[in-house]
Every structure is written in structure tokens, then in C-alpha cells.
mmCIF file of C-alpha atoms in Angstrom:
data_model
loop_
_atom_site.group_PDB
_atom_site.id
_atom_site.type_symbol
_atom_site.label_atom_id
_atom_site.label_comp_id
_atom_site.label_asym_id
_atom_site.label_seq_id
_atom_site.Cartn_x
_atom_site.Cartn_y
_atom_site.Cartn_z
ATOM 1 C CA MET A 79 -35.403 -16.116 16.348
ATOM 2 C CA ALA A 80 -34.462 -19.176 18.516
ATOM 3 C CA ILE A 81 -37.368 -21.313 19.134
ATOM 4 C CA LEU A 82 -37.748 -24.282 21.493
ATOM 5 C CA ASP A 83 -40.607 -26.826 20.515
ATOM 6 C CA ILE A 84 -41.560 -29.434 22.873
ATOM 7 C CA ASP A 85 -43.383 -32.354 22.481
ATOM 8 C CA MET A 86 -44.121 -33.686 26.262
ATOM 9 C CA GLY A 87 -45.617 -37.046 26.423
ATOM 10 C CA ASN A 88 -46.427 -39.477 29.047
ATOM 11 C CA THR A 89 -42.892 -40.986 29.085
ATOM 12 C CA ARG A 90 -40.511 -38.763 27.351
ATOM 13 C CA THR A 91 -40.025 -34.965 26.246
ATOM 14 C CA LYS A 92 -38.775 -34.391 22.842
ATOM 15 C CA TRP A 93 -37.487 -31.155 21.907
ATOM 16 C CA ARG A 94 -35.911 -29.357 18.886
ATOM 17 C CA CYS A 95 -34.240 -25.854 19.040
ATOM 18 C CA GLY A 96 -32.815 -24.827 15.689
ATOM 19 C CA ASP A 97 -30.237 -27.425 14.886
ATOM 20 C CA GLU A 98 -30.220 -28.898 18.461
ATOM 21 C CA ALA A 99 -32.607 -31.882 19.124
ATOM 22 C CA GLY A 100 -33.104 -34.536 21.935
ATOM 23 C CA ALA A 101 -35.289 -36.363 24.348
ATOM 24 C CA LEU A 102 -35.581 -36.621 28.129
ATOM 25 C CA PRO A 103 -37.694 -38.060 30.711
ATOM 26 C CA ALA A 104 -41.212 -36.281 30.946
ATOM 27 C CA PRO A 105 -41.637 -33.707 32.438
ATOM 28 C CA GLU A 106 -37.845 -32.639 32.252
ATOM 29 C CA LEU A 107 -36.949 -29.602 30.013
ATOM 30 C CA PRO A 108 -33.682 -29.356 28.102
ATOM 31 C CA ARG A 109 -30.468 -27.156 29.020
ATOM 32 C CA LEU A 110 -29.802 -25.065 26.425
ATOM 33 C CA VAL A 111 -26.580 -22.900 25.990
ATOM 34 C CA ALA A 112 -28.536 -19.962 24.546
ATOM 35 C CA GLY A 113 -32.194 -19.273 25.890
ATOM 36 C CA PRO A 114 -35.019 -19.408 23.270
ATOM 37 C CA GLU A 115 -37.061 -16.100 22.500
ATOM 38 C CA ARG A 116 -40.253 -18.423 22.231
ATOM 39 C CA VAL A 117 -41.161 -21.934 23.655
ATOM 40 C CA ARG A 118 -43.932 -23.789 22.045
ATOM 41 C CA VAL A 119 -45.226 -26.687 23.711
ATOM 42 C CA ALA A 120 -47.466 -29.809 22.885
ATOM 43 C CA SER A 121 -48.424 -31.866 25.987
ATOM 44 C CA VAL A 122 -50.522 -34.652 26.991
ATOM 45 C CA LEU A 123 -49.750 -33.984 30.820
ATOM 46 C CA GLY A 124 -52.257 -32.191 33.012
ATOM 47 C CA ASN A 125 -50.030 -29.969 35.026
ATOM 48 C CA ARG A 126 -49.772 -27.305 32.351
ATOM 49 C CA ASP A 127 -49.674 -24.539 35.065
ATOM 50 C CA GLY A 128 -46.519 -26.099 36.366
ATOM 51 C CA ILE A 129 -44.930 -26.809 32.982
ATOM 52 C CA ALA A 130 -45.594 -23.023 32.232
ATOM 53 C CA ALA A 131 -43.934 -21.935 35.511
ATOM 54 C CA GLU A 132 -40.696 -23.953 34.933
ATOM 55 C CA ILE A 133 -40.467 -22.502 31.460
ATOM 56 C CA ARG A 134 -40.825 -19.143 32.651
ATOM 57 C CA ARG A 135 -38.346 -19.761 35.420
ATOM 58 C CA ARG A 136 -35.849 -21.499 33.171
ATOM 59 C CA PHE A 137 -36.083 -19.591 30.152
ATOM 60 C CA GLY A 138 -37.858 -16.324 31.178
ATOM 61 C CA VAL A 139 -40.692 -16.371 28.353
ATOM 62 C CA GLU A 140 -44.337 -17.731 28.657
ATOM 63 C CA ALA A 141 -45.014 -21.111 27.099
ATOM 64 C CA GLU A 142 -47.344 -21.101 23.993
ATOM 65 C CA PHE A 143 -49.374 -24.213 24.172
ATOM 66 C CA ALA A 144 -51.110 -26.060 21.423
ATOM 67 C CA ALA A 145 -54.537 -27.370 21.493
ATOM 68 C CA THR A 146 -56.813 -29.528 19.325
ATOM 69 C CA SER A 147 -59.243 -27.521 17.148
ATOM 70 C CA ALA A 148 -61.950 -28.347 14.993
ATOM 71 C CA SER A 149 -59.949 -27.651 11.821
ATOM 72 C CA LEU A 150 -56.403 -26.775 10.975
ATOM 73 C CA ALA A 151 -54.540 -26.438 7.907
ATOM 74 C CA GLY A 152 -56.959 -28.450 5.754
ATOM 75 C CA VAL A 153 -57.562 -31.321 8.235
ATOM 76 C CA ARG A 154 -61.125 -31.498 9.855
ATOM 77 C CA CYS A 155 -61.246 -32.910 13.499
ATOM 78 C CA GLY A 156 -63.380 -36.307 13.376
ATOM 79 C CA TYR A 157 -64.141 -36.243 17.144
ATOM 80 C CA ARG A 158 -67.611 -34.792 18.233
ATOM 81 C CA GLU A 159 -65.404 -33.005 20.828
ATOM 82 C CA PRO A 160 -62.283 -31.957 19.399
ATOM 83 C CA SER A 161 -60.708 -31.201 22.790
ATOM 84 C CA ARG A 162 -60.947 -34.932 23.672
ATOM 85 C CA LEU A 163 -58.329 -35.993 20.826
ATOM 86 C CA GLY A 164 -54.947 -35.790 22.077
ATOM 87 C CA VAL A 165 -52.872 -32.818 20.955
ATOM 88 C CA ASP A 166 -50.021 -35.009 19.986
ATOM 89 C CA ARG A 167 -52.029 -37.048 17.804
ATOM 90 C CA TRP A 168 -53.706 -34.167 16.169
ATOM 91 C CA LEU A 169 -50.524 -32.365 15.419
ATOM 92 C CA ALA A 170 -49.064 -35.617 13.943
ATOM 93 C CA VAL A 171 -51.942 -35.861 11.416
ATOM 94 C CA VAL A 172 -51.964 -32.333 10.541
ATOM 95 C CA ALA A 173 -48.038 -32.435 9.918
ATOM 96 C CA ALA A 174 -48.663 -35.651 7.907
ATOM 97 C CA TRP A 175 -51.432 -34.218 5.828
ATOM 98 C CA GLN A 176 -49.029 -31.293 4.943
ATOM 99 C CA ARG A 177 -46.808 -33.731 3.128
ATOM 100 C CA THR A 178 -49.321 -35.545 1.384
ATOM 101 C CA HIS A 179 -52.639 -33.883 0.871
ATOM 102 C CA HIS A 180 -54.262 -37.254 0.240
ATOM 103 C CA ALA A 181 -55.301 -40.325 2.231
ATOM 104 C CA LEU A 182 -52.991 -41.320 5.116
ATOM 105 C CA ALA A 183 -52.504 -42.882 8.441
ATOM 106 C CA VAL A 184 -50.367 -41.831 11.221
ATOM 107 C CA ILE A 185 -49.194 -44.745 13.729
ATOM 108 C CA SER A 186 -47.370 -43.657 16.708
ATOM 109 C CA VAL A 187 -45.492 -46.049 18.874
ATOM 110 C CA GLY A 188 -44.472 -44.732 22.334
ATOM 111 C CA THR A 189 -46.173 -45.210 25.616
ATOM 112 C CA ALA A 190 -49.469 -46.037 23.919
ATOM 113 C CA ALA A 191 -49.912 -47.050 20.104
ATOM 114 C CA CYS A 192 -52.212 -45.100 18.435
ATOM 115 C CA ALA A 193 -53.375 -45.235 14.683
ATOM 116 C CA ASP A 194 -55.127 -42.222 13.172
ATOM 117 C CA PHE A 195 -56.710 -42.020 9.701
ATOM 118 C CA VAL A 196 -57.215 -38.982 7.316
ATOM 119 C CA ASP A 197 -59.595 -39.390 4.470
ATOM 120 C CA ALA A 198 -58.463 -37.897 0.811
ATOM 121 C CA ASP A 199 -60.604 -34.714 1.404
ATOM 122 C CA GLY A 200 -58.726 -33.937 4.872
ATOM 123 C CA ARG A 201 -61.424 -35.372 7.388
ATOM 124 C CA HIS A 202 -59.810 -37.126 10.442
ATOM 125 C CA ALA A 203 -62.029 -40.371 10.363
ATOM 126 C CA GLY A 204 -61.011 -41.571 13.903
ATOM 127 C CA GLY A 205 -58.459 -44.125 15.174
ATOM 128 C CA TYR A 206 -57.237 -46.708 17.388
ATOM 129 C CA ILE A 207 -55.536 -46.610 20.707
ATOM 130 C CA ALA A 208 -53.694 -49.827 22.258
ATOM 131 C CA PRO A 209 -50.955 -50.169 24.950
ATOM 132 C CA GLY A 210 -47.393 -49.879 23.805
ATOM 133 C CA LEU A 211 -44.495 -52.088 24.305
ATOM 134 C CA ARG A 212 -43.844 -50.907 27.967
ATOM 135 C CA LEU A 213 -47.277 -51.041 28.887
ATOM 136 C CA LEU A 214 -47.745 -54.238 27.521
ATOM 137 C CA ALA A 215 -44.504 -55.524 29.437
ATOM 138 C CA ASP A 216 -45.620 -53.816 32.597
ATOM 139 C CA THR A 217 -48.979 -55.532 32.752
ATOM 140 C CA LEU A 218 -47.115 -58.808 32.666
ATOM 141 C CA ASP A 219 -44.522 -57.921 35.342
ATOM 142 C CA ARG A 220 -47.140 -56.679 37.817
ATOM 143 C CA ARG A 221 -48.988 -59.943 37.603
ATOM 144 C CA THR A 222 -46.303 -62.587 36.894
ATOM 145 C CA ALA A 223 -43.059 -63.240 38.409
ATOM 146 C CA ASP A 224 -39.736 -62.638 36.788
ATOM 147 C CA VAL A 225 -40.787 -61.738 33.217
ATOM 148 C CA ARG A 226 -39.366 -58.067 32.679
ATOM 149 C CA PRO A 227 -37.623 -58.027 29.518
ATOM 150 C CA ASP A 228 -33.880 -57.227 29.489
ATOM 151 C CA PRO A 229 -33.755 -53.670 27.730
ATOM 152 C CA ARG A 230 -30.439 -54.531 26.285
ATOM 153 C CA ARG A 231 -31.938 -56.980 24.226
ATOM 154 C CA ALA A 232 -33.396 -55.796 20.906
ATOM 155 C CA PRO A 233 -37.039 -57.189 20.577
ATOM 156 C CA ARG A 234 -37.480 -59.724 17.685
ATOM 157 C CA LEU A 235 -40.533 -61.575 16.272
ATOM 158 C CA GLU A 236 -39.041 -65.184 16.928
ATOM 159 C CA PRO A 237 -40.001 -67.295 19.551
ATOM 160 C CA GLY A 238 -37.941 -66.561 22.919
ATOM 161 C CA THR A 239 -35.777 -69.203 24.312
ATOM 162 C CA ASP A 240 -36.129 -67.785 28.056
ATOM 163 C CA THR A 241 -38.803 -65.972 29.977
ATOM 164 C CA GLN A 242 -37.802 -62.622 29.439
ATOM 165 C CA GLN A 243 -36.912 -63.044 25.693
ATOM 166 C CA ALA A 244 -40.216 -64.447 25.312
ATOM 167 C CA VAL A 245 -41.823 -61.742 26.806
ATOM 168 C CA ALA A 246 -39.958 -59.233 24.555
ATOM 169 C CA ALA A 247 -40.926 -61.046 21.591
ATOM 170 C CA GLY A 248 -44.305 -61.829 22.440
ATOM 171 C CA THR A 249 -45.097 -57.967 23.209
ATOM 172 C CA PHE A 250 -43.414 -56.910 20.091
ATOM 173 C CA LEU A 251 -45.392 -59.268 17.985
ATOM 174 C CA MET A 252 -48.677 -58.009 19.456
ATOM 175 C CA LEU A 253 -47.519 -54.525 18.634
ATOM 176 C CA SER A 254 -46.651 -55.599 15.032
ATOM 177 C CA ALA A 255 -49.886 -57.125 14.748
ATOM 178 C CA PHE A 256 -51.811 -54.243 15.862
ATOM 179 C CA VAL A 257 -50.170 -51.937 13.628
ATOM 180 C CA ASP A 258 -50.245 -54.273 10.549
ATOM 181 C CA ALA A 259 -54.103 -54.867 11.090
ATOM 182 C CA ALA A 260 -54.734 -50.965 11.498
ATOM 183 C CA ILE A 261 -52.825 -50.606 8.139
ATOM 184 C CA ALA A 262 -54.936 -53.161 6.469
ATOM 185 C CA ARG A 263 -57.994 -51.778 7.800
ATOM 186 C CA LEU A 264 -57.363 -48.220 6.447
ATOM 187 C CA HIS A 265 -56.698 -50.011 2.916
ATOM 188 C CA THR A 266 -59.760 -51.805 2.959
ATOM 189 C CA ARG A 267 -61.813 -48.546 3.770
ATOM 190 C CA SER A 268 -60.047 -46.518 1.083
ATOM 191 C CA THR A 269 -60.473 -46.346 -2.611
ATOM 192 C CA VAL A 270 -57.456 -44.380 -3.047
ATOM 193 C CA PRO A 271 -53.601 -44.905 -2.317
ATOM 194 C CA VAL A 272 -52.664 -44.357 1.123
ATOM 195 C CA ALA A 273 -49.628 -43.130 2.759
ATOM 196 C CA VAL A 274 -48.641 -44.469 6.070
ATOM 197 C CA PHE A 275 -46.491 -42.608 8.708
ATOM 198 C CA LEU A 276 -44.757 -44.075 11.567
ATOM 199 C CA THR A 277 -43.643 -42.008 14.409
ATOM 200 C CA GLY A 278 -43.127 -42.006 18.360
ATOM 201 C CA GLY A 279 -40.308 -43.433 20.366
ATOM 202 C CA ASP A 280 -40.389 -46.992 19.029
ATOM 203 C CA ALA A 281 -40.820 -46.102 15.427
ATOM 204 C CA ALA A 282 -37.252 -47.060 14.440
ATOM 205 C CA LEU A 283 -37.517 -50.157 16.065
ATOM 206 C CA LEU A 284 -40.775 -51.300 14.536
ATOM 207 C CA ALA A 285 -40.552 -49.897 10.855
ATOM 208 C CA PRO A 286 -38.149 -52.490 9.476
ATOM 209 C CA ARG A 287 -40.322 -55.505 10.836
ATOM 210 C CA LEU A 288 -43.842 -54.505 9.460
ATOM 211 C CA GLY A 289 -45.273 -56.108 6.642
ATOM 212 C CA ALA A 290 -46.434 -52.578 5.087
ATOM 213 C CA GLU A 291 -44.451 -50.107 3.493
ATOM 214 C CA VAL A 292 -44.111 -47.012 6.081
ATOM 215 C CA ARG A 293 -42.727 -43.559 6.105
ATOM 216 C CA CYS A 294 -40.668 -43.202 9.511
ATOM 217 C CA GLU A 295 -40.943 -39.551 10.572
ATOM 218 C CA PRO A 296 -39.818 -39.199 14.414
ATOM 219 C CA GLU A 297 -40.591 -35.350 14.484
ATOM 220 C CA LEU A 298 -44.158 -35.190 13.322
ATOM 221 C CA VAL A 299 -45.763 -33.730 16.280
ATOM 222 C CA LEU A 300 -42.778 -31.026 16.381
ATOM 223 C CA ASP A 301 -43.498 -30.328 12.942
ATOM 224 C CA GLY A 302 -47.305 -29.984 13.727
ATOM 225 C CA LEU A 303 -46.541 -27.800 16.507
ATOM 226 C CA ALA A 304 -44.908 -25.253 14.197
ATOM 227 C CA ILE A 305 -48.082 -25.104 12.313
ATOM 228 C CA ALA A 306 -50.571 -24.770 14.841
ATOM 229 C CA VAL A 307 -48.575 -22.204 16.841
ATOM 230 C CA PRO A 308 -46.780 -20.192 13.938
#
């Protein structure tokens, strides 16, 4: 059975269907040679009815949406109101737990940077949320002239030698420091070894520049989607 899995974030739509996979600007949907028999969706966008209608029009099937629950596949949600935890964060920690079954952190770096902790007994212990690279740069761009980084330049941690390079390096340094501090905090509060997963659109960019050892898993949300909507 052909199943299209969709992770629709604030900026990008990541998708996977069999051996095919890709990313598009949100809320665009992929164009497939053969239509799927099922479409499973994890979306942080509010327009669920519109997304469902477009999936129905494009593929002729009803969208199956994942939702955050009080518990799933051995993980217990740490939020008092589980529905207030973003479904992408929830699915990522569930997928990571299935790989380890011990204490872990999931760091997602995309539009926002999120760090979520799961204790050794499978309890989601909460997390941190901060702006991602683009939000950090956008904040400066709105309030300061001529500072938007050149997207063709890879961010680095060394000081910049022009304004755009300095912004790119500074925002990247802030994100790296956030991730390193979140990981350090997790190690401090845990009495057992901890696995750290890195996911999201900027994961591959960030992974080699971190001080901690991480597992780069770009499709954690899609993997969790298959667990939540089997």
C-alpha cells in the first residue's frame, strides 16, 4: 500500500512516500506519479480543514491527522494539557524513544529551535523553545538596516568580516549555544547515559559544529507519524 506521510511545519512541508522523499514550502503538497492510498499528516498549521480539502482534491483520499496524546508507544506526555504540545515535537520524541528506550533528548532546529527531554522511564519531562536561525536573523532585519545574511554563505562560528557575515555567525553562535546548553542541562539532571537526537531543517548544518555527540535523524517526525497513525 502506498502511503504518503507529511510533516507540515511553519516553513516547510517534508514528505515521504515509499522510496520518494522531499521538502517544499509549506503548505504545498508533493506531486506524485502515482496517487497514494493513504495520506498521514502531522501539521502545526491551524488550517486543518483547508489541508484536508486539498489532499482530498489532489489525491482523492481523506487525510489522517496525528494528534498529541497523553501517552503513546511507551512515552507519557509531560504537559498538563497534552494537546498544547506541538504534534511534531511529540512524534519526534516517540520515534526517538522507539530507537533507544532510555533517557534521551530530541533537539529540533527549524523555524523554531526546540529541545525535549524524555526520562529513562519514558516520561516526557518538558523542554525548551527558542527562535531558529531564520527567526533570529529576521528580528535583526526588521530593526536594523542591511543585516540580512547572504543565504549562499554557510554559517560559521568565527567572527564575520562584514555585516551580513557577522549576523550569520552571531545567530549561528546563539543557536549552537542554545543547543549545547540544553544538552548540558539534560546531562546534569540525568543519572543515566543520555542519547541526543538532532532533527529539523538545519540539523545537518548544526551537527558537526556542536560540542556534544548527537545522532542526526532528519525524519524523526515522519517516523513518529507511522507510529501514531499505523
